[in-house]
Coordinates of C-alpha atoms and ligand atoms in Angstrom, one line a residue:
M96 CA 91.2 79.1 124.6
S97 CA 94.4 77.1 124.4
S98 CA 93.4 73.6 123.6
V99 CA 90.4 72.0 122.2
S100 CA 88.0 70.7 124.8
L101 CA 85.1 72.1 122.9
L102 CA 82.1 70.7 121.1
V103 CA 80.0 69.2 123.8
L104 CA 77.2 67.4 121.9
P105 CA 74.2 68.8 123.9
I106 CA 75.2 72.3 123.2
L107 CA 75.6 71.7 119.6
L108 CA 72.2 70.0 119.3
L109 CA 70.7 73.0 121.0
C110 CA 72.4 75.3 118.6
A111 CA 71.2 73.2 115.7
C112 CA 67.5 73.7 116.5
S113 CA 67.7 77.2 117.8
A114 CA 68.0 80.2 115.5
F115 CA 71.5 79.6 114.3
A116 CA 70.6 81.5 111.2
A117 CA 73.6 82.3 109.1
S118 CA 71.4 84.9 107.3
E119 CA 71.5 87.1 110.4
V120 CA 75.2 87.7 109.7
D121 CA 75.4 91.2 108.0
W122 CA 77.6 91.5 104.9
W123 CA 80.5 93.1 106.6
E124 CA 80.6 90.6 109.5
A125 CA 81.9 87.5 107.7
A126 CA 83.3 89.1 104.6
T127 CA 86.3 88.7 102.4
L128 CA 87.7 92.2 102.1
Y129 CA 90.3 93.1 99.6
Q130 CA 92.4 96.3 99.5
I131 CA 93.4 97.7 96.1
Y132 CA 96.2 100.2 95.9
P133 CA 95.0 102.0 92.7
R134 CA 98.5 103.1 91.5
S135 CA 99.6 99.5 91.4
F136 CA 96.6 97.3 90.5
M137 CA 96.1 97.7 86.8
D138 CA 97.0 100.3 84.2
S139 CA 94.6 100.6 81.3
D140 CA 96.3 103.4 79.4
G141 CA 100.0 102.6 79.3
D142 CA 101.2 105.4 81.4
G143 CA 102.7 103.0 83.9
V144 CA 100.3 104.0 86.7
G145 CA 97.3 102.0 87.7
D146 CA 93.9 103.6 87.1
L147 CA 90.1 103.2 87.6
N148 CA 89.5 101.7 84.2
G149 CA 92.2 99.2 85.0
I150 CA 90.4 98.3 88.2
T151 CA 87.1 97.9 86.4
S152 CA 88.8 95.5 83.9
R153 CA 89.9 93.3 86.8
L154 CA 86.8 93.3 88.9
A155 CA 85.9 89.9 87.4
F156 CA 89.1 88.6 89.0
L157 CA 87.9 89.8 92.5
K158 CA 84.6 87.9 91.8
E159 CA 86.6 84.9 90.8
I160 CA 88.5 84.8 94.0
G161 CA 85.5 85.3 96.2
V162 CA 85.9 88.9 97.4
T163 CA 82.9 90.5 99.1
A164 CA 84.0 94.1 99.0
T165 CA 87.1 96.0 97.9
W166 CA 88.5 99.1 99.5
L167 CA 90.5 101.5 97.4
S168 CA 93.2 103.6 98.8
P169 CA 92.6 107.3 97.9
I170 CA 91.6 108.0 94.3
Y171 CA 91.0 111.8 94.7
D172 CA 92.8 114.7 93.2
S173 CA 96.2 115.1 95.0
P174 CA 99.7 116.4 94.5
M175 CA 100.8 113.0 95.7
A176 CA 103.1 114.1 98.5
D177 CA 101.7 111.2 100.5
M178 CA 100.5 109.1 97.5
G179 CA 97.0 110.4 97.6
Y180 CA 96.5 110.7 101.4
D181 CA 97.1 114.4 100.7
I182 CA 93.8 115.3 99.0
S183 CA 93.5 118.6 97.2
N184 CA 89.9 118.0 96.1
F185 CA 87.8 115.5 98.0
T186 CA 85.1 115.1 95.3
K187 CA 87.3 115.0 92.2
I188 CA 89.1 112.0 90.7
Y189 CA 92.9 112.2 90.4
P190 CA 93.2 112.7 86.6
V191 CA 95.9 110.0 86.2
F192 CA 93.4 107.6 87.7
G193 CA 90.6 108.7 85.3
T194 CA 87.4 110.6 85.4
M195 CA 84.1 110.6 87.3
E196 CA 82.6 108.7 84.4
D197 CA 85.2 106.0 84.9
F198 CA 84.4 106.0 88.6
D199 CA 80.7 105.6 87.9
A200 CA 81.4 102.8 85.4
M201 CA 83.6 101.0 88.0
V202 CA 80.9 101.2 90.6
A203 CA 78.2 100.0 88.1
K204 CA 80.4 97.0 87.1
A205 CA 81.2 96.1 90.7
H206 CA 77.5 96.1 91.6
E207 CA 76.6 94.1 88.5
L208 CA 79.1 91.5 89.8
G209 CA 77.8 91.7 93.3
L210 CA 80.9 93.4 94.7
K211 CA 80.9 96.3 97.1
I212 CA 83.1 99.3 96.8
I213 CA 84.6 100.9 99.9
L214 CA 86.3 104.2 99.6
D215 CA 89.1 105.6 101.7
F216 CA 87.8 108.6 103.6
V217 CA 90.7 110.8 104.8
P218 CA 89.1 113.3 107.2
N219 CA 92.1 114.2 109.4
H220 CA 93.8 116.5 106.9
S221 CA 93.8 117.8 103.4
S222 CA 96.6 118.7 101.0
D223 CA 98.1 122.2 101.5
E224 CA 97.0 122.7 97.9
C225 CA 93.4 122.1 98.8
E226 CA 91.2 125.2 98.1
W227 CA 90.1 125.1 101.7
F228 CA 93.6 125.5 103.0
Q229 CA 94.3 128.3 100.5
K230 CA 91.2 130.1 101.8
S231 CA 92.3 129.5 105.3
I232 CA 95.7 131.1 104.7
K233 CA 93.8 134.1 103.5
R234 CA 91.5 134.0 106.4
E235 CA 88.5 134.0 104.1
D236 CA 85.1 134.0 105.6
G237 CA 84.4 130.9 107.6
Y238 CA 87.8 129.3 106.7
D239 CA 89.8 131.3 109.2
D240 CA 89.8 128.4 111.7
F241 CA 89.3 125.6 109.3
Y242 CA 92.8 124.4 110.1
I243 CA 94.8 124.6 113.3
W244 CA 96.7 127.9 113.4
D245 CA 98.8 129.4 116.1
D246 CA 101.3 132.3 116.5
G247 CA 103.8 130.1 118.3
K248 CA 105.9 131.2 121.2
I249 CA 108.8 133.6 121.6
D250 CA 111.8 131.9 123.0
A251 CA 112.9 133.9 126.1
E252 CA 116.6 133.4 125.5
T253 CA 116.9 133.9 121.8
G254 CA 113.9 136.1 121.3
K255 CA 113.1 134.0 118.3
R256 CA 109.7 132.7 117.4
V257 CA 109.3 128.9 118.0
P258 CA 106.5 126.5 117.4
P259 CA 103.6 126.4 119.9
S260 CA 104.6 123.0 121.3
N261 CA 107.2 120.2 121.0
W262 CA 104.9 118.0 119.0
N263 CA 106.5 115.8 116.3
S264 CA 104.8 114.6 113.2
V265 CA 104.2 110.9 112.5
F266 CA 106.7 111.0 109.6
G267 CA 109.3 112.8 111.7
G268 CA 110.2 116.4 112.3
P269 CA 108.1 119.1 113.9
A270 CA 104.3 118.9 113.5
W271 CA 104.1 122.7 113.2
T272 CA 105.1 124.5 110.0
W273 CA 105.4 128.2 109.6
N274 CA 103.3 129.8 106.9
E275 CA 104.8 133.0 105.6
Q276 CA 101.7 134.4 104.1
R277 CA 99.4 134.1 107.1
Q278 CA 102.4 134.6 109.5
Q279 CA 101.3 131.7 111.7
Y280 CA 102.2 128.1 112.3
Y281 CA 99.8 125.3 111.2
F282 CA 99.6 121.9 112.7
H283 CA 100.0 118.6 110.7
Q284 CA 100.1 115.1 112.1
F285 CA 101.7 113.8 108.9
L286 CA 103.7 115.8 106.2
S287 CA 103.8 119.5 106.2
K288 CA 101.9 119.2 102.9
Q289 CA 99.0 117.6 105.0
P290 CA 97.6 120.3 107.3
D291 CA 95.2 119.0 109.9
F292 CA 91.5 120.1 110.0
N293 CA 90.2 121.8 113.1
F294 CA 87.3 119.6 114.1
T295 CA 86.0 122.1 116.6
S296 CA 84.9 124.1 113.6
P297 CA 81.3 123.1 112.7
M298 CA 82.0 124.1 109.1
V299 CA 84.8 121.5 108.8
R300 CA 82.4 118.8 110.0
R301 CA 79.7 120.0 107.6
H302 CA 82.1 119.9 104.7
L303 CA 83.2 116.4 105.6
I304 CA 79.6 115.2 105.8
E305 CA 79.1 116.7 102.3
V306 CA 82.0 114.7 101.0
L307 CA 80.4 111.5 102.4
T308 CA 77.1 112.4 100.9
F309 CA 78.7 113.0 97.5
W310 CA 80.2 109.5 97.3
L311 CA 77.2 107.8 98.8
E312 CA 75.0 109.3 96.1
R313 CA 77.4 107.8 93.6
G314 CA 76.8 104.4 95.0
V315 CA 79.7 103.8 97.4
D316 CA 78.9 101.0 99.9
A317 CA 81.2 101.7 102.8
F318 CA 84.1 103.8 103.9
R319 CA 87.5 103.1 105.4
I320 CA 88.3 106.0 107.7
D321 CA 91.9 107.0 107.7
A322 CA 94.1 107.9 110.7
V323 CA 91.3 107.9 113.4
P324 CA 93.7 108.2 116.4
H325 CA 95.0 111.5 115.0
F326 CA 91.8 113.6 114.7
Y327 CA 91.9 115.7 117.8
E328 CA 94.8 117.4 119.7
L329 CA 94.6 119.0 123.1
R330 CA 94.2 122.7 123.2
L331 CA 94.1 124.1 126.7
A332 CA 91.5 126.7 127.8
N333 CA 94.1 129.4 127.6
G334 CA 94.6 128.6 123.9
T335 CA 98.0 126.9 124.3
Y336 CA 99.2 123.4 123.4
P337 CA 100.9 121.5 126.1
D338 CA 104.3 119.8 125.4
E339 CA 104.3 116.0 125.3
P340 CA 106.6 114.0 127.7
V341 CA 109.7 112.3 126.4
S342 CA 109.1 108.6 125.9
G343 CA 112.6 107.2 126.3
L344 CA 112.1 105.0 123.3
T345 CA 114.6 106.8 121.0
N346 CA 117.3 109.4 121.3
D347 CA 116.4 110.9 118.0
T348 CA 114.5 114.1 118.9
T349 CA 113.0 114.4 115.4
K350 CA 111.2 111.0 115.6
H351 CA 107.5 110.7 116.3
D352 CA 108.3 108.1 119.0
Y353 CA 110.6 110.5 120.9
Y354 CA 107.5 111.7 122.8
T355 CA 104.6 109.9 124.3
H356 CA 101.5 111.1 122.5
I357 CA 99.2 111.9 125.4
Y358 CA 97.9 115.1 123.8
T359 CA 98.0 114.3 120.1
K360 CA 96.7 110.7 119.9
D361 CA 93.5 108.9 121.0
Q362 CA 91.9 111.9 122.4
P363 CA 88.4 111.1 123.7
E364 CA 86.7 113.4 121.2
N365 CA 87.9 111.2 118.3
I366 CA 85.2 108.7 118.9
E367 CA 82.5 111.4 118.9
L368 CA 83.3 111.9 115.2
L369 CA 82.9 108.3 114.5
Y370 CA 79.5 108.3 116.2
E371 CA 78.5 111.4 114.3
W372 CA 79.4 109.8 111.0
R373 CA 77.7 106.5 111.9
E374 CA 74.5 108.4 112.7
F375 CA 74.7 110.1 109.4
L376 CA 75.4 106.8 107.5
D377 CA 72.5 105.0 109.3
E378 CA 70.2 107.9 108.5
F379 CA 71.3 107.8 104.8
Q380 CA 70.5 104.2 104.7
R381 CA 67.1 104.7 106.3
Q382 CA 66.3 107.2 103.7
H383 CA 67.7 105.4 100.7
G384 CA 67.4 101.8 101.6
G385 CA 70.0 99.2 100.7
D386 CA 72.5 97.3 102.7
T387 CA 74.3 98.5 105.9
L388 CA 76.7 101.3 105.1
A389 CA 79.7 100.0 107.0
M390 CA 82.5 102.0 108.5
V391 CA 86.0 100.5 108.6
A392 CA 88.3 102.4 110.9
E393 CA 92.1 102.6 110.5
A394 CA 93.6 102.9 113.9
Y395 CA 96.8 101.6 115.5
A396 CA 95.3 102.1 119.0
P397 CA 94.8 100.2 122.2
I398 CA 92.1 97.6 122.2
E399 CA 90.0 99.4 124.8
V400 CA 90.0 102.4 122.5
L401 CA 89.0 100.3 119.5
S402 CA 86.2 98.8 121.5
D403 CA 84.8 102.2 122.1
Y404 CA 84.9 102.9 118.4
I405 CA 82.3 100.2 117.9
N406 CA 80.1 101.0 120.9
N407 CA 80.8 102.7 124.2
G408 CA 77.5 101.7 125.8
T409 CA 75.6 104.8 124.6
H410 CA 76.7 105.3 121.0
V411 CA 77.6 103.2 118.1
G412 CA 80.4 104.0 115.7
S413 CA 82.6 102.0 113.3
Q414 CA 81.5 98.4 112.8
L415 CA 85.0 97.4 111.8
P416 CA 88.0 98.9 113.6
M417 CA 90.8 97.2 111.8
N418 CA 92.5 94.5 113.7
F419 CA 96.2 95.0 113.1
N420 CA 97.4 92.4 115.6
F421 CA 98.7 90.0 112.9
I422 CA 100.7 92.9 111.4
Q423 CA 103.0 92.2 114.3
L424 CA 103.8 88.7 113.2
R425 CA 107.4 88.2 112.0
D426 CA 109.3 85.3 110.6
T427 CA 109.9 84.1 114.1
A428 CA 106.2 83.8 114.9
T429 CA 104.9 80.6 116.4
A430 CA 101.4 79.2 116.9
K431 CA 101.6 80.5 120.4
D432 CA 102.1 84.0 119.1
V433 CA 99.2 83.7 116.8
E434 CA 97.1 82.4 119.7
R435 CA 98.2 85.3 121.9
L436 CA 97.4 87.9 119.3
A437 CA 94.1 86.3 118.4
N438 CA 93.1 86.2 122.1
H439 CA 94.2 89.8 122.5
W440 CA 91.4 90.8 120.1
M441 CA 88.8 88.2 120.9
D442 CA 89.0 88.6 124.7
V443 CA 87.7 92.1 124.3
M444 CA 86.0 92.5 121.0
W445 CA 84.4 89.1 120.7
T446 CA 83.3 89.2 124.3
R447 CA 81.8 92.6 124.1
H448 CA 80.7 93.0 120.5
K449 CA 80.8 89.5 118.8
T450 CA 82.9 90.9 116.0
A451 CA 86.3 90.1 114.6
N452 CA 88.4 91.0 111.6
W453 CA 91.9 90.0 110.6
V454 CA 94.2 92.2 108.6
I455 CA 97.2 90.4 107.3
G456 CA 98.8 93.1 105.2
N457 CA 98.3 96.6 103.8
H458 CA 100.1 99.4 102.0
D459 CA 101.9 100.6 105.1
N460 CA 103.5 97.4 106.1
S461 CA 105.8 94.7 104.8
R462 CA 104.0 92.0 102.9
P463 CA 103.2 88.7 104.8
A464 CA 105.3 86.6 102.4
T465 CA 108.3 88.7 103.4
R466 CA 107.4 89.5 107.0
I467 CA 106.1 86.1 108.1
G468 CA 107.9 84.1 105.5
E469 CA 107.1 82.6 102.1
K470 CA 106.7 79.1 103.5
R471 CA 103.9 80.5 105.8
A472 CA 102.1 82.7 103.4
D473 CA 99.5 80.1 102.5
M474 CA 99.2 79.2 106.2
M475 CA 98.3 82.7 107.1
T476 CA 95.8 82.9 104.2
I477 CA 94.1 79.8 105.7
V478 CA 94.3 81.1 109.3
T479 CA 92.9 84.6 108.6
H480 CA 90.0 83.1 106.6
A481 CA 89.2 80.3 109.0
L482 CA 89.0 82.5 112.1
P483 CA 85.5 83.9 112.8
G484 CA 84.7 87.3 111.3
T485 CA 86.1 89.1 108.3
S486 CA 89.4 88.7 106.5
V487 CA 91.3 91.7 105.0
T488 CA 93.7 91.0 102.2
Y489 CA 96.0 93.4 100.5
Y490 CA 96.2 93.1 96.7
G491 CA 99.0 90.7 95.6
D492 CA 99.0 88.8 99.0
E493 CA 96.5 86.3 97.5
I494 CA 99.4 85.2 95.2
G495 CA 102.1 85.6 97.8
M496 CA 103.9 88.6 96.3
P497 CA 106.9 89.5 98.4
D498 CA 108.3 93.0 99.1
L499 CA 110.6 94.5 96.6
A500 CA 113.3 96.9 97.9
T501 CA 113.7 99.5 95.3
E502 CA 116.2 102.2 94.8
C503 CA 114.8 105.5 96.1
T504 CA 115.1 108.8 94.4
P505 CA 113.8 111.8 96.3
T506 CA 110.7 112.0 94.1
N507 CA 109.9 108.3 93.7
C508 CA 109.9 106.3 96.8
D509 CA 109.1 106.6 100.4
F510 CA 109.9 104.1 103.1
R511 CA 106.7 102.3 102.6
D512 CA 107.1 101.4 99.0
P513 CA 108.4 97.9 99.0
E514 CA 104.9 96.5 99.4
R515 CA 103.5 98.7 96.6
T516 CA 104.9 97.2 93.5
P517 CA 102.6 96.5 90.5
M518 CA 100.2 93.5 90.6
Q519 CA 101.6 90.5 88.9
W520 CA 98.9 89.3 86.5
D521 CA 100.7 87.1 84.0
S522 CA 104.1 86.5 82.5
T523 CA 103.8 89.1 79.7
K524 CA 105.4 92.5 79.6
N525 CA 105.2 94.3 83.0
A526 CA 103.5 91.3 84.4
G527 CA 100.4 92.3 82.5
F528 CA 100.0 95.3 84.7
S529 CA 100.8 97.9 82.0
A530 CA 101.5 98.0 78.3
G531 CA 103.7 101.0 78.9
N532 CA 107.5 101.3 78.6
S533 CA 108.0 101.8 82.3
T534 CA 105.9 101.5 85.5
W535 CA 105.8 103.9 88.4
L536 CA 107.5 101.3 90.6
P537 CA 109.5 98.5 89.1
V538 CA 107.6 95.2 88.6
N539 CA 109.2 92.5 90.8
P540 CA 111.5 90.4 88.5
N541 CA 110.0 87.2 90.0
Y542 CA 106.8 87.9 88.0
K543 CA 107.4 85.3 85.3
L544 CA 107.0 82.5 87.9
L545 CA 104.8 84.3 90.4
N546 CA 101.6 85.6 88.8
V547 CA 97.9 85.1 88.8
Q548 CA 97.7 83.3 85.4
R549 CA 100.3 80.7 86.4
Q550 CA 98.8 80.1 89.8
R551 CA 95.4 79.5 88.3
G552 CA 96.8 76.3 86.8
V553 CA 98.5 75.0 89.9
A554 CA 96.4 72.9 92.3
R555 CA 98.1 74.0 95.5
S556 CA 99.1 77.5 94.6
T557 CA 98.6 80.4 97.0
L558 CA 95.8 81.7 94.7
Q559 CA 93.9 78.4 94.7
I560 CA 94.2 78.2 98.5
F561 CA 92.9 81.7 98.7
K562 CA 90.0 80.8 96.5
S563 CA 89.2 77.7 98.4
M564 CA 89.2 79.6 101.7
S565 CA 87.0 82.4 100.5
A566 CA 84.6 79.8 99.2
L567 CA 84.6 78.0 102.5
K568 CA 84.0 81.3 104.3
K569 CA 80.6 81.4 102.6
T570 CA 79.5 78.0 103.9
P571 CA 77.3 77.5 107.0
A572 CA 80.2 76.2 109.2
F573 CA 82.1 79.5 108.7
R574 CA 79.1 81.7 108.8
A575 CA 77.4 80.3 111.9
F576 CA 80.0 81.8 114.3
K577 CA 78.0 83.8 116.7
E578 CA 76.6 80.9 118.6
E579 CA 78.3 78.9 121.3
G580 CA 80.2 76.0 119.8
G581 CA 80.4 77.6 116.4
F582 CA 84.2 78.0 116.6
S583 CA 87.3 77.4 118.7
Y584 CA 90.9 78.0 118.1
G585 CA 94.2 77.7 119.9
A586 CA 97.8 76.5 119.9
L587 CA 98.0 72.8 120.4
T588 CA 101.8 72.9 120.8
E589 CA 104.3 75.8 120.5
Q590 CA 104.1 75.4 116.7
V591 CA 100.7 73.9 115.8
F592 CA 97.7 76.2 115.5
Q593 CA 94.2 74.7 115.3
I594 CA 90.9 76.2 114.3
V595 CA 87.6 74.3 114.5
R596 CA 84.5 75.6 112.8
T597 CA 81.1 73.9 113.2
A598 CA 77.9 74.3 111.3
P599 CA 74.4 74.0 112.7
N600 CA 74.1 70.6 111.1
L601 CA 77.3 69.6 112.9
E602 CA 79.4 69.6 109.8
E603 CA 82.9 70.4 111.1
Y604 CA 86.1 71.9 109.6
R605 CA 89.4 71.7 111.3
V606 CA 92.5 73.7 110.4
L607 CA 95.9 72.3 111.5
A608 CA 98.8 74.6 110.8
N609 CA 102.4 73.8 111.6
F610 CA 104.3 77.1 112.0
G611 CA 107.6 75.4 112.5
G612 CA 110.3 73.8 110.5
Q613 CA 110.1 70.5 112.4
V614 CA 107.8 67.5 112.1
E615 CA 105.0 67.8 114.7
R616 CA 103.3 64.9 116.4
L617 CA 99.7 65.1 117.5
D618 CA 97.8 62.5 119.5
D619 CA 94.2 61.8 119.8
L620 CA 92.7 65.1 118.6
T621 CA 89.2 63.8 118.3
N622 CA 87.4 60.5 117.7
K623 CA 86.4 61.6 114.2
T624 CA 87.8 60.4 110.9
M625 CA 88.0 63.5 108.7
E626 CA 88.7 64.2 105.1
Y627 CA 91.4 66.5 103.7
V628 CA 89.7 69.3 101.7
I629 CA 92.5 71.8 101.4
V630 CA 96.3 71.0 101.7
T631 CA 99.2 73.3 101.2
S632 CA 102.2 72.5 99.1
H633 CA 104.1 71.3 102.2
S634 CA 101.6 68.5 102.8
P635 CA 102.2 64.9 101.7
H636 CA 98.4 64.3 101.7
R637 CA 95.9 64.3 98.9
V638 CA 92.6 66.2 98.9
G639 CA 89.9 63.5 99.4
A640 CA 92.1 61.3 101.6
K641 CA 90.8 60.4 105.1
V642 CA 92.6 60.6 108.4
D643 CA 91.6 59.0 111.7
L644 CA 92.2 61.7 114.3
S645 CA 91.8 59.3 117.2
K646 CA 95.3 58.0 116.2
R647 CA 98.6 59.7 116.3
I648 CA 99.2 62.0 113.3
Y649 CA 102.1 64.0 112.0
L650 CA 102.4 67.4 110.4
M651 CA 105.3 68.1 108.1
P652 CA 107.3 71.4 108.5
Y653 CA 104.9 74.3 107.5
E654 CA 102.2 71.8 106.5
T655 CA 98.7 73.3 106.8
V656 CA 95.6 71.3 106.1
V657 CA 91.8 71.9 106.3
L658 CA 89.9 68.8 107.3
R659 CA 86.1 68.2 107.0
W660 CA 83.7 65.9 108.8
A661 CA 80.0 65.5 108.2
A662 CA 77.5 63.6 110.2
Ligands
GLC249 C1 97.1 106.2 107.1 C2 97.5 105.7 105.7 C3 98.9 106.1 105.4 C4 98.9 107.6 105.3 C5 98.4 108.2 106.6 C6 98.2 109.7 106.5 O1 98.0 105.8 108.1 O2 97.3 104.3 105.8 O3 99.3 105.5 104.2 O4 100.2 108.0 105.0 O5 97.2 107.6 107.0 O6 97.0 109.9 105.8
MG250 MG1 97.2 104.6 83.8

């Protein structure tokens, strides 16, 4: 869909009188999702680390900005080798984050406010400090094959024992680590402190279902499934693990990218697990009632694979495989790039499943204000909320927080930390994040100017734009997106991106976003005269002013506007 020859009147009239019911949109289909990184969101007890009571105290803020559901990065007990993605106990709260009572109170408060809680489910691996791994080391009953163990090979030349295969871990270095006690290698996709589960063991699968049950019974509304592409690895019938071919992408033999992951990524069995869990979630819902228990899947995987996550024709799985296409956007991005990345998703996922979601940032990637540019942060907020489907915002991006490069010590920093600095609430000590003397990562010194409190009072602030967009997302024009004529989008020029959303009553919204640093001219977009309803700080126009789109109009550098027309 490159330009805008849409909205043929007869089609719209047809839509208007047929069942164009916005109510048929399930909660996760057109939602405003918000990711909280618990360490960095709000510290209630002054130890400099965010916690559950802190989150509870800020839930009203999520309500204020129009969030539907919030997903929390892991909150479970963990030695924090991978900041909580290395779980030592799947049904215990990390003590620094609080207690199970704190968790229950958080869920209760969220539900009271009409917010949903999504937990991060990390089924690929545990911590090496997990009881299950300790039992597996000792080959205790049933736990013997709970993880992936192997003797390795004897190098013919040196006579030395070497790992079973050349597989590298995602974070670099061999994916096999020798365990002295058991006298075998174990496999780990990530850190050596994150041994991978052996999914061919029915007991592993049972344990994981028990974990899901535990949290569902405590009122959790959905799960974000971690690291889906990494579930299974190929083990040949003779019990060996085949070497992966060299990719040619890097000369560094320790890098994950050194090999092409034909045996350790996107194995066909991975989706079977999603189907299994979906069946379980649907059954739980049938028994207990309530809203759809959605499954968000984290996967940096080819679109065809993601499509099968949803539905492969015989089974249904994750409703929301995260769309990371916009994570690729850099400060050189043009409207054409956005169009191409949007089409890449929509051509497959919209066509097959009528579903879309737009992730703009997360804890593993540079923040949009840094990655795409501060001048375009508001624009991307508007675009990700105006496209059909669900938007996914990482905490702090709603106020345009940038990355902060921090000095790394071996214990306090990994390469993904710049986007994990404390939330900037106000201009008081530690940005209102913590009353403590220090914080686990430094607060960005820009907090006195860039914070929630300040942006509340500024008409065109990033926060106000976020709020206006999440509010618009709840209106008929933005919910009625499954019918023909409900939306269209595309690049009008190299730099100008347009999105049109149409309600059953023909009310129309039109986003015009100038990605470039030049004035852009647009001629004869439509015969309508529309009203400015949202304007970014780069716009010379006032909210409430009218514009005749049958005439030539100009967009200032980086200007983004939302226009409205009603019959
Ligand atoms: C996912 C998480 C990442 C974590 C990894 C291993 O990619 O987003 O932060 O390190 O899984 O669990
Ligand atoms: Mg704390």
